[in-house]
Tab-separated table of C-alpha atoms in Angstrom:
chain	number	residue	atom	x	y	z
A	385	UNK	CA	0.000	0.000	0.000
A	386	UNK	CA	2.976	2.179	0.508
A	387	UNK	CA	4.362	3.340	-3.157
A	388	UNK	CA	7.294	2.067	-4.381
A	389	UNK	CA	9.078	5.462	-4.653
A	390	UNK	CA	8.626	6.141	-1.428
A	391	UNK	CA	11.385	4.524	0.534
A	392	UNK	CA	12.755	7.679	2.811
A	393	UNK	CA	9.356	7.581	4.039
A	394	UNK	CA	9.542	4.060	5.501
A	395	UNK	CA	13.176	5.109	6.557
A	396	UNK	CA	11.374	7.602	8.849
A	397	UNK	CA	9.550	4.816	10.412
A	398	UNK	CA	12.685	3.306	10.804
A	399	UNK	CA	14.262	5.835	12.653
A	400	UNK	CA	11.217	6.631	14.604
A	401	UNK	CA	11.344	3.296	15.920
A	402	UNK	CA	14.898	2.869	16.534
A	403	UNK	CA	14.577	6.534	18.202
A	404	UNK	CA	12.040	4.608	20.835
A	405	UNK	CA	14.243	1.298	20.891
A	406	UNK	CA	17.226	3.050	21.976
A	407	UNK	CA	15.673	5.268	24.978
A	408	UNK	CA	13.804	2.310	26.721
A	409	UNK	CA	15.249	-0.884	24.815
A	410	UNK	CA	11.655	-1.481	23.457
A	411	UNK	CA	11.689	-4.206	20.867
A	412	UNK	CA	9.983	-7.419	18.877
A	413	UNK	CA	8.482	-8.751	16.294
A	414	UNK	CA	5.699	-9.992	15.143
A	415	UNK	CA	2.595	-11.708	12.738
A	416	UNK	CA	-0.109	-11.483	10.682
A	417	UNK	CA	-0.615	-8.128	8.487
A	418	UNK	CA	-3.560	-6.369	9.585
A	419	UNK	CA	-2.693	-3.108	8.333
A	420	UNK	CA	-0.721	-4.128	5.732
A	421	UNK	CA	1.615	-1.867	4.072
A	422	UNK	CA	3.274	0.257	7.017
A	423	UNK	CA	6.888	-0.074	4.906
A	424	UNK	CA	6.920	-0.462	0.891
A	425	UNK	CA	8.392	-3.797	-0.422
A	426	UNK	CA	11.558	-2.300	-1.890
A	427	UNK	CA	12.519	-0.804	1.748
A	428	UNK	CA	16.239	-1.585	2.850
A	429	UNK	CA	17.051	-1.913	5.946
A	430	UNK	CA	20.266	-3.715	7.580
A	431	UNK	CA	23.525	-5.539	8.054
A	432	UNK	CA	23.602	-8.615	9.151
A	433	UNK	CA	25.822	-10.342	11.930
A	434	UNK	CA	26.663	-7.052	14.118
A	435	UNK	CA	23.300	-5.511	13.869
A	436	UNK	CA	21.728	-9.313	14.200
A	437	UNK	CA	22.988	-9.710	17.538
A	438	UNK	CA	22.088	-6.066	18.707
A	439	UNK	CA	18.274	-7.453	17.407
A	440	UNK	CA	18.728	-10.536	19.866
A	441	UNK	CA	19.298	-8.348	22.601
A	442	UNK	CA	16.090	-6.873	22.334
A	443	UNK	CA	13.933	-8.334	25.360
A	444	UNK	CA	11.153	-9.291	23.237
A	445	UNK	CA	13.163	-10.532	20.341
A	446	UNK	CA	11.959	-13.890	21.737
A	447	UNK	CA	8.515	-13.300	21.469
A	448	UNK	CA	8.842	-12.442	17.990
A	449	UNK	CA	11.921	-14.769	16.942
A	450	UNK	CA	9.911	-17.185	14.517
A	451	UNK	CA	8.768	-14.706	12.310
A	452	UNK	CA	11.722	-12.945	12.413
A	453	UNK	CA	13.786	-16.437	10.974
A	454	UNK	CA	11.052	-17.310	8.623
A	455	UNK	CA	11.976	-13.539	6.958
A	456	UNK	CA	15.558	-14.092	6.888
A	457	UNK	CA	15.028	-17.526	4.884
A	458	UNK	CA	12.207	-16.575	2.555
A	459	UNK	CA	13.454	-12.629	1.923
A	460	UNK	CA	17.466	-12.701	3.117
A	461	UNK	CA	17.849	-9.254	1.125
A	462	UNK	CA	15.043	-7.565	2.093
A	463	UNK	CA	15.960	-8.314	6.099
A	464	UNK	CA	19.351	-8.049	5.241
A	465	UNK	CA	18.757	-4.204	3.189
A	466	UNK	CA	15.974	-3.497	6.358
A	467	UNK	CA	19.045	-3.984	8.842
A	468	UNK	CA	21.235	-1.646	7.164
A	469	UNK	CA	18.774	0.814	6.896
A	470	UNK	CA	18.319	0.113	10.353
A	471	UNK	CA	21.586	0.803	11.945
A	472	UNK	CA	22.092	4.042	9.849
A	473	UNK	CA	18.721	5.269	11.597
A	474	UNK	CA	20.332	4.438	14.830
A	475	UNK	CA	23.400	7.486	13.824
A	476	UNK	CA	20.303	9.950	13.515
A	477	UNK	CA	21.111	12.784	15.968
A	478	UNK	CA	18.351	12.263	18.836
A	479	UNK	CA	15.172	14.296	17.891
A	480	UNK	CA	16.192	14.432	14.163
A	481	UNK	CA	14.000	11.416	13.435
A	482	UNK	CA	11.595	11.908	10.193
A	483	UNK	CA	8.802	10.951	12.295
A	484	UNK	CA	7.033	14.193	11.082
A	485	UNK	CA	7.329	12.858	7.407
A	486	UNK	CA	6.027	9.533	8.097
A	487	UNK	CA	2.684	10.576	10.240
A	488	UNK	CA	1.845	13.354	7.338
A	489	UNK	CA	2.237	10.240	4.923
A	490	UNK	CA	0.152	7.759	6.977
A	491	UNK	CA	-2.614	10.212	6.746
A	492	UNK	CA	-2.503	10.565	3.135
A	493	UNK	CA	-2.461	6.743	2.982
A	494	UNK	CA	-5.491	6.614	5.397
A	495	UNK	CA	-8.153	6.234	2.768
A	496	UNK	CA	-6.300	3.503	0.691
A	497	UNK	CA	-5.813	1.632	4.499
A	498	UNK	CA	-9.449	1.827	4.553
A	499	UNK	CA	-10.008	0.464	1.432
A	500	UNK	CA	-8.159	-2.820	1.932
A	501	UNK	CA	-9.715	-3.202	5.431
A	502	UNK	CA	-13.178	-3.251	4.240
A	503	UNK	CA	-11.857	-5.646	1.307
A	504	UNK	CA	-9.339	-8.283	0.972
A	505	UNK	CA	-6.780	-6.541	3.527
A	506	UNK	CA	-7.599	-8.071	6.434
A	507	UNK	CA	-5.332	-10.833	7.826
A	508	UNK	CA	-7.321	-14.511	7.332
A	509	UNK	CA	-6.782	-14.976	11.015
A	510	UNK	CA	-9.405	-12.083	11.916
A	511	UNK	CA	-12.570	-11.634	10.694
A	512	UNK	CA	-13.436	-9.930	7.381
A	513	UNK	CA	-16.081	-6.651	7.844
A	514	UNK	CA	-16.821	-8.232	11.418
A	515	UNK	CA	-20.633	-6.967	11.644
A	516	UNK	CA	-22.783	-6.470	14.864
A	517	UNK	CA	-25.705	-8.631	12.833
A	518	UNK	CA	-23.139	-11.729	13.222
A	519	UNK	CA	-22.924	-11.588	16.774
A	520	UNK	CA	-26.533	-10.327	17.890
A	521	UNK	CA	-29.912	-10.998	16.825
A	522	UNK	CA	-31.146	-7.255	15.971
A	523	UNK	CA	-34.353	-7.377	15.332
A	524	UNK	CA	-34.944	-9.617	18.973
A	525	UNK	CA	-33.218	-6.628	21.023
A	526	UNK	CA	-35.293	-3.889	19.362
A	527	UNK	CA	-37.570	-3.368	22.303
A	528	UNK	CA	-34.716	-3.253	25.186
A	529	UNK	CA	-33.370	-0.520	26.729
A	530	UNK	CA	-29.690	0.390	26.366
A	531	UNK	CA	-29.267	-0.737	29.916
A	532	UNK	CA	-30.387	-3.869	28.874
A	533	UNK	CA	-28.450	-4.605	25.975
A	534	UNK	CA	-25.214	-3.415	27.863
A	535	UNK	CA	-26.124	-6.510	30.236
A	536	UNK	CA	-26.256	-9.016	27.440
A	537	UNK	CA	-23.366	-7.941	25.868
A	538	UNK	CA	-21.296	-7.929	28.595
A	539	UNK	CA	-22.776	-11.459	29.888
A	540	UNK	CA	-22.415	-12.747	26.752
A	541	UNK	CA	-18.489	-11.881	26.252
A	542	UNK	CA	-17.818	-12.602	29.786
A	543	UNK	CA	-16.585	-15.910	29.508
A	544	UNK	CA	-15.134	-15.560	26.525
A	545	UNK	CA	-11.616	-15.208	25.682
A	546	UNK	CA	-11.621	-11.827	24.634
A	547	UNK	CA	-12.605	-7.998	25.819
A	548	UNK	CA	-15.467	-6.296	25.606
A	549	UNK	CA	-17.552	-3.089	27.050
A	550	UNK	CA	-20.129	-0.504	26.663
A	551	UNK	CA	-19.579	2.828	25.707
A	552	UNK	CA	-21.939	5.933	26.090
A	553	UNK	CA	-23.269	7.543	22.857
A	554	UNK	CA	-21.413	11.138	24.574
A	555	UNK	CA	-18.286	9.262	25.271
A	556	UNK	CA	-17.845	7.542	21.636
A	557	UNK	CA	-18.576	10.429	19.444
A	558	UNK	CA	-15.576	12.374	21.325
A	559	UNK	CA	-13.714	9.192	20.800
A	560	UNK	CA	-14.440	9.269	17.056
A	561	UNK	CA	-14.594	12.991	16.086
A	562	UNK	CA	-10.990	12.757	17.484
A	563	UNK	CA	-9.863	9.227	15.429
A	564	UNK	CA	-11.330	11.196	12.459
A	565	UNK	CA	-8.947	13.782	12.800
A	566	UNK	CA	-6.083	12.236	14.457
A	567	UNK	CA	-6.135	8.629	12.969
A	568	UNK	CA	-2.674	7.506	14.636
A	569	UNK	CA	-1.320	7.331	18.092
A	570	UNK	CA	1.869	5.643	19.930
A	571	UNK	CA	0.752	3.535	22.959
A	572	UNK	CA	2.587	2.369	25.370
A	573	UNK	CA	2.462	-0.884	26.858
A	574	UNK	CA	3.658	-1.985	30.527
A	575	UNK	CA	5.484	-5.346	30.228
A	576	UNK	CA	7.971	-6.826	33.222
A	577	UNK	CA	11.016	-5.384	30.830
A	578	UNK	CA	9.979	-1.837	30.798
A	579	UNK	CA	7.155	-0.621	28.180
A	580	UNK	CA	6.887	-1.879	24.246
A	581	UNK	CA	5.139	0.451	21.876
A	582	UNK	CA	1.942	-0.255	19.833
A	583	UNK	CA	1.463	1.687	17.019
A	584	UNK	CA	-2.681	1.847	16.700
A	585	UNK	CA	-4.490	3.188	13.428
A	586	UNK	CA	-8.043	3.713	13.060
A	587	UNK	CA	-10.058	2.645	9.595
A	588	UNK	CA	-13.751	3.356	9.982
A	589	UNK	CA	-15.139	2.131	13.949
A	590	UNK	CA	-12.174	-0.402	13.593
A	591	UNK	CA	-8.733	0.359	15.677
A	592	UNK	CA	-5.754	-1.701	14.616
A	593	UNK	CA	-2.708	-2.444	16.791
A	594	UNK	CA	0.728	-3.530	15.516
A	595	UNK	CA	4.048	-3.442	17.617
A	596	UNK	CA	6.278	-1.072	16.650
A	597	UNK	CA	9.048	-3.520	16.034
A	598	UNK	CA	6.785	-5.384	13.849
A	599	UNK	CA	7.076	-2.073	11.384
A	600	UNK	CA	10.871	-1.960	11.560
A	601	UNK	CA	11.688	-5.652	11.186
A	602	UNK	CA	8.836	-7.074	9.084
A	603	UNK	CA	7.746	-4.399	7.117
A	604	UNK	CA	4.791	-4.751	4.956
A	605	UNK	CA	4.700	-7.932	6.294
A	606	UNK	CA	3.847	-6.573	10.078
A	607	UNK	CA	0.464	-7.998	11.549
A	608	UNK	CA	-1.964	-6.612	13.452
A	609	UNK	CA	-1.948	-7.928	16.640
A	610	UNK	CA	-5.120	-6.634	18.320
A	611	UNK	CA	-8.500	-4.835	16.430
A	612	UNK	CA	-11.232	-3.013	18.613
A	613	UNK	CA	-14.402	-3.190	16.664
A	614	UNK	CA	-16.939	-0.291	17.725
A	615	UNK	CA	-20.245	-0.653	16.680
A	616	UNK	CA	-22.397	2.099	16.765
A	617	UNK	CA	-25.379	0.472	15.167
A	618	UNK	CA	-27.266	1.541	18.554
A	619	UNK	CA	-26.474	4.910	19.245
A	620	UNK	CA	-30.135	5.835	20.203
A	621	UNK	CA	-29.596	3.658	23.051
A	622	UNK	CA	-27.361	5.712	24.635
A	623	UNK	CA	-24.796	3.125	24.189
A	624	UNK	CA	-21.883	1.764	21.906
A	625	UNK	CA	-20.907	-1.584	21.473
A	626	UNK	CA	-17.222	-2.901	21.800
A	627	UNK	CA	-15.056	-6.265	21.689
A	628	UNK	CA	-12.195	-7.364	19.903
A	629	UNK	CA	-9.638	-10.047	18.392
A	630	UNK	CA	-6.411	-10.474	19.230
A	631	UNK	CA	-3.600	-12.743	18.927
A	632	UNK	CA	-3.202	-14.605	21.716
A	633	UNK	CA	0.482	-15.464	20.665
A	634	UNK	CA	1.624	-12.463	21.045
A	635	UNK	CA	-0.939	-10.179	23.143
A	636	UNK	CA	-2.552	-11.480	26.366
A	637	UNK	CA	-6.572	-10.197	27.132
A	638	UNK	CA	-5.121	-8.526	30.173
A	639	UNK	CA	-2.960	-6.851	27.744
A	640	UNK	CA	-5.722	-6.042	24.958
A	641	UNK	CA	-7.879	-4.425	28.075
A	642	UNK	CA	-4.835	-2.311	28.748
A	643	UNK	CA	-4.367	-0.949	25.382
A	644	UNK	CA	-8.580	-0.541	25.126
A	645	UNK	CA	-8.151	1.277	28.554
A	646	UNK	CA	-5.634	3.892	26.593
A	647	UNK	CA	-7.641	4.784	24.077
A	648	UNK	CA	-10.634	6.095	26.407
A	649	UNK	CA	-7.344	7.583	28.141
A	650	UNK	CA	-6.064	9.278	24.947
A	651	UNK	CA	-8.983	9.901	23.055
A	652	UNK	CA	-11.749	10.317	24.968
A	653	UNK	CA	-10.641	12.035	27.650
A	654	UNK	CA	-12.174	15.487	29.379
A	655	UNK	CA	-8.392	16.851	30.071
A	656	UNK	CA	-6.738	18.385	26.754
A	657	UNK	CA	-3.272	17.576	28.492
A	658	UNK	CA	-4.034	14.270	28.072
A	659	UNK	CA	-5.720	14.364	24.268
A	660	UNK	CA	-3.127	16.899	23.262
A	661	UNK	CA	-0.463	14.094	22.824
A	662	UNK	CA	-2.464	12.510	20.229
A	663	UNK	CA	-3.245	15.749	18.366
A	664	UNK	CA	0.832	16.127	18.717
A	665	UNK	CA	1.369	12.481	16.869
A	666	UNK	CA	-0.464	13.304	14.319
A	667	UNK	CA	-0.408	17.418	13.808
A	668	UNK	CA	3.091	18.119	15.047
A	669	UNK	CA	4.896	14.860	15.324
A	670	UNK	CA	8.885	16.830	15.657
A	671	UNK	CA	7.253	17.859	19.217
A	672	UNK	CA	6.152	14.791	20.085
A	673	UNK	CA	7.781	12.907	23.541
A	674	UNK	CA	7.467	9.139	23.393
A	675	UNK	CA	7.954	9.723	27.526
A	676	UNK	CA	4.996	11.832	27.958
A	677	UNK	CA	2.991	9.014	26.916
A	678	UNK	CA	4.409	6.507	29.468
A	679	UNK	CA	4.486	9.551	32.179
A	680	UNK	CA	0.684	10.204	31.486
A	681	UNK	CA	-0.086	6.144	32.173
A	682	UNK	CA	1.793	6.124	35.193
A	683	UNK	CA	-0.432	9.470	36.324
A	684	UNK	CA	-3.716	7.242	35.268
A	685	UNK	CA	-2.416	4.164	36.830
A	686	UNK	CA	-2.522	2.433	33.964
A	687	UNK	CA	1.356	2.395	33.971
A	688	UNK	CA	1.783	-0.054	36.497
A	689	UNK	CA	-1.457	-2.222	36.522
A	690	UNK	CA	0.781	-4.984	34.133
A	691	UNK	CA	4.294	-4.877	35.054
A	692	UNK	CA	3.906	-6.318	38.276
């Protein structure tokens, strides 16, 4: 989905992510592409040997080491060009990343994202234009009150082994006003090693999550790891419908709740401290502080509630 000609723009992502990598030593890889396209197929990026060793000392280079070899054997010059590119990245002078470049160019990408998420886009693992129809009977629900429904639906995915919850009609058209205009944020995710960053994208009522180190190391190959579906099908109820898939390789549901819990955090929150990091990401990305993310969840809480 990226074009061809546009390499420095995926060697902005690169350096974005390496910027992160080397602050908090926030790495790994990942899966299945669920918003395919984050780095164009003719993207170089590394040198072998040296730079694969600095890889393997990545804490979550474990997680993420299968997909990682399977790369190296089926593409050994794409990994071995996405290295390269990789460890010059790593000489950018700190704060000189072309993150700026590479958030203006997502959004101009946005629509064609869109486009292969309603269509043929999606990974097979996840479900294709996921509809509320498919997982409640409409028509039998007609005459309940939003109260009501927000008890089935939460009874219903309780013993399942995902996340789910019920968001107020108010509370969800902040939360999508602002994913209109601000379609990208970084999140932050507590893990025993420090944090490791999510990149999360929003197409439609959808929200995609891939690990950052899923960009740098399998390019257009990088899954998504978690999707939020939103459906607000029932908006004069008073009330929004959520759940989810995930990969439970790679993300845990205590994790998944986490990174839902961030998004009412980020983007629908009442303080414009909080919101104004987003609208940084995505308006003003040379100001944005990867740290100010990670400060704001330990002020929430959030910070903390998974690293123990």
């Amino acid at each position: 989905m990226w074009h061809r000609s546009d390499g420095q723009m995926a060697a902005g992502l690169v350096q974005m992510s390496c910027l992160y990598r080397r602050m908090l030593a926030v790495q790994a890889a990942a899966v299945r592409p669920l918003i395919p396209g984050l780095v164009p197929t003719r993207f170089r990026a590394f040198s072998l040997r040296k730079e694969d060793e600095d890889l393997e000392k990545n804490p979550y280079y474990r997680k993420y080491q299968d997909k990682i070899n399977n790369l190296r054997s089926s593409k050994p010059e794409e990994m071995k060009a996405r290295m390269e590119k990789r460890h010059d990245a790593k000489k950018e002078v700190l704060g000189h990343s072309k993150q700026a470049e590479f958030v203006k160019f997502m959004e101009q990408e946005l629509e064609k994202r869109n486009k292969l998420a309603a269509g043929d886009g999606t990974s097979a693992s996840f479900t294709k234009n996921k509809m509320l129809s498919s997982i409640l009977n409409l028509e039998l629900i007609q005459d309940k009150t939003g109260e009501e429904i927000a008890e089935i639906w939460m009874k219903y995915f309780a013993a399942k082994d995902t996340i789910s919850a019920v968001i107020s009609t108010e509370t969800y058209d902040i939360i999508h006003t602002r994913a209109t205009s601000c379609p990208m944020f970084l999140f932050a995710l507590p893990q025993m090693e420090g944090y490791e960053f999510f990149v999360g994208q929003w197409s439609g009522h959808e929200l995609h999550f891939t690990s950052l180190i899923n960009i740098q190391t399998l390019g257009e190959n990088a899954p998504s790891q978690l999707i939020l579906y939103h459906y607000p099908d029932l908006k004069d109820k008073g009330v929004v419908l959520m759940t989810a898939e995930l990969d439970p390789k790679f993300i845990t549901v205590h994790q998944a709740q986490c990174l839902a819990n961030q998004v009412q955090l980020f983007y629908g929150t009442q303080r414009q401290e909080t919101h104004r990091l987003v609208e940084t990401f995505n308006h003003h990305p040379a100001h944005f502080k990867h740290m100010a993310v990670i400060a704001e969840l330990e002020h929430s809480g959030l910070g903390s509630a998974l690293s123990k």
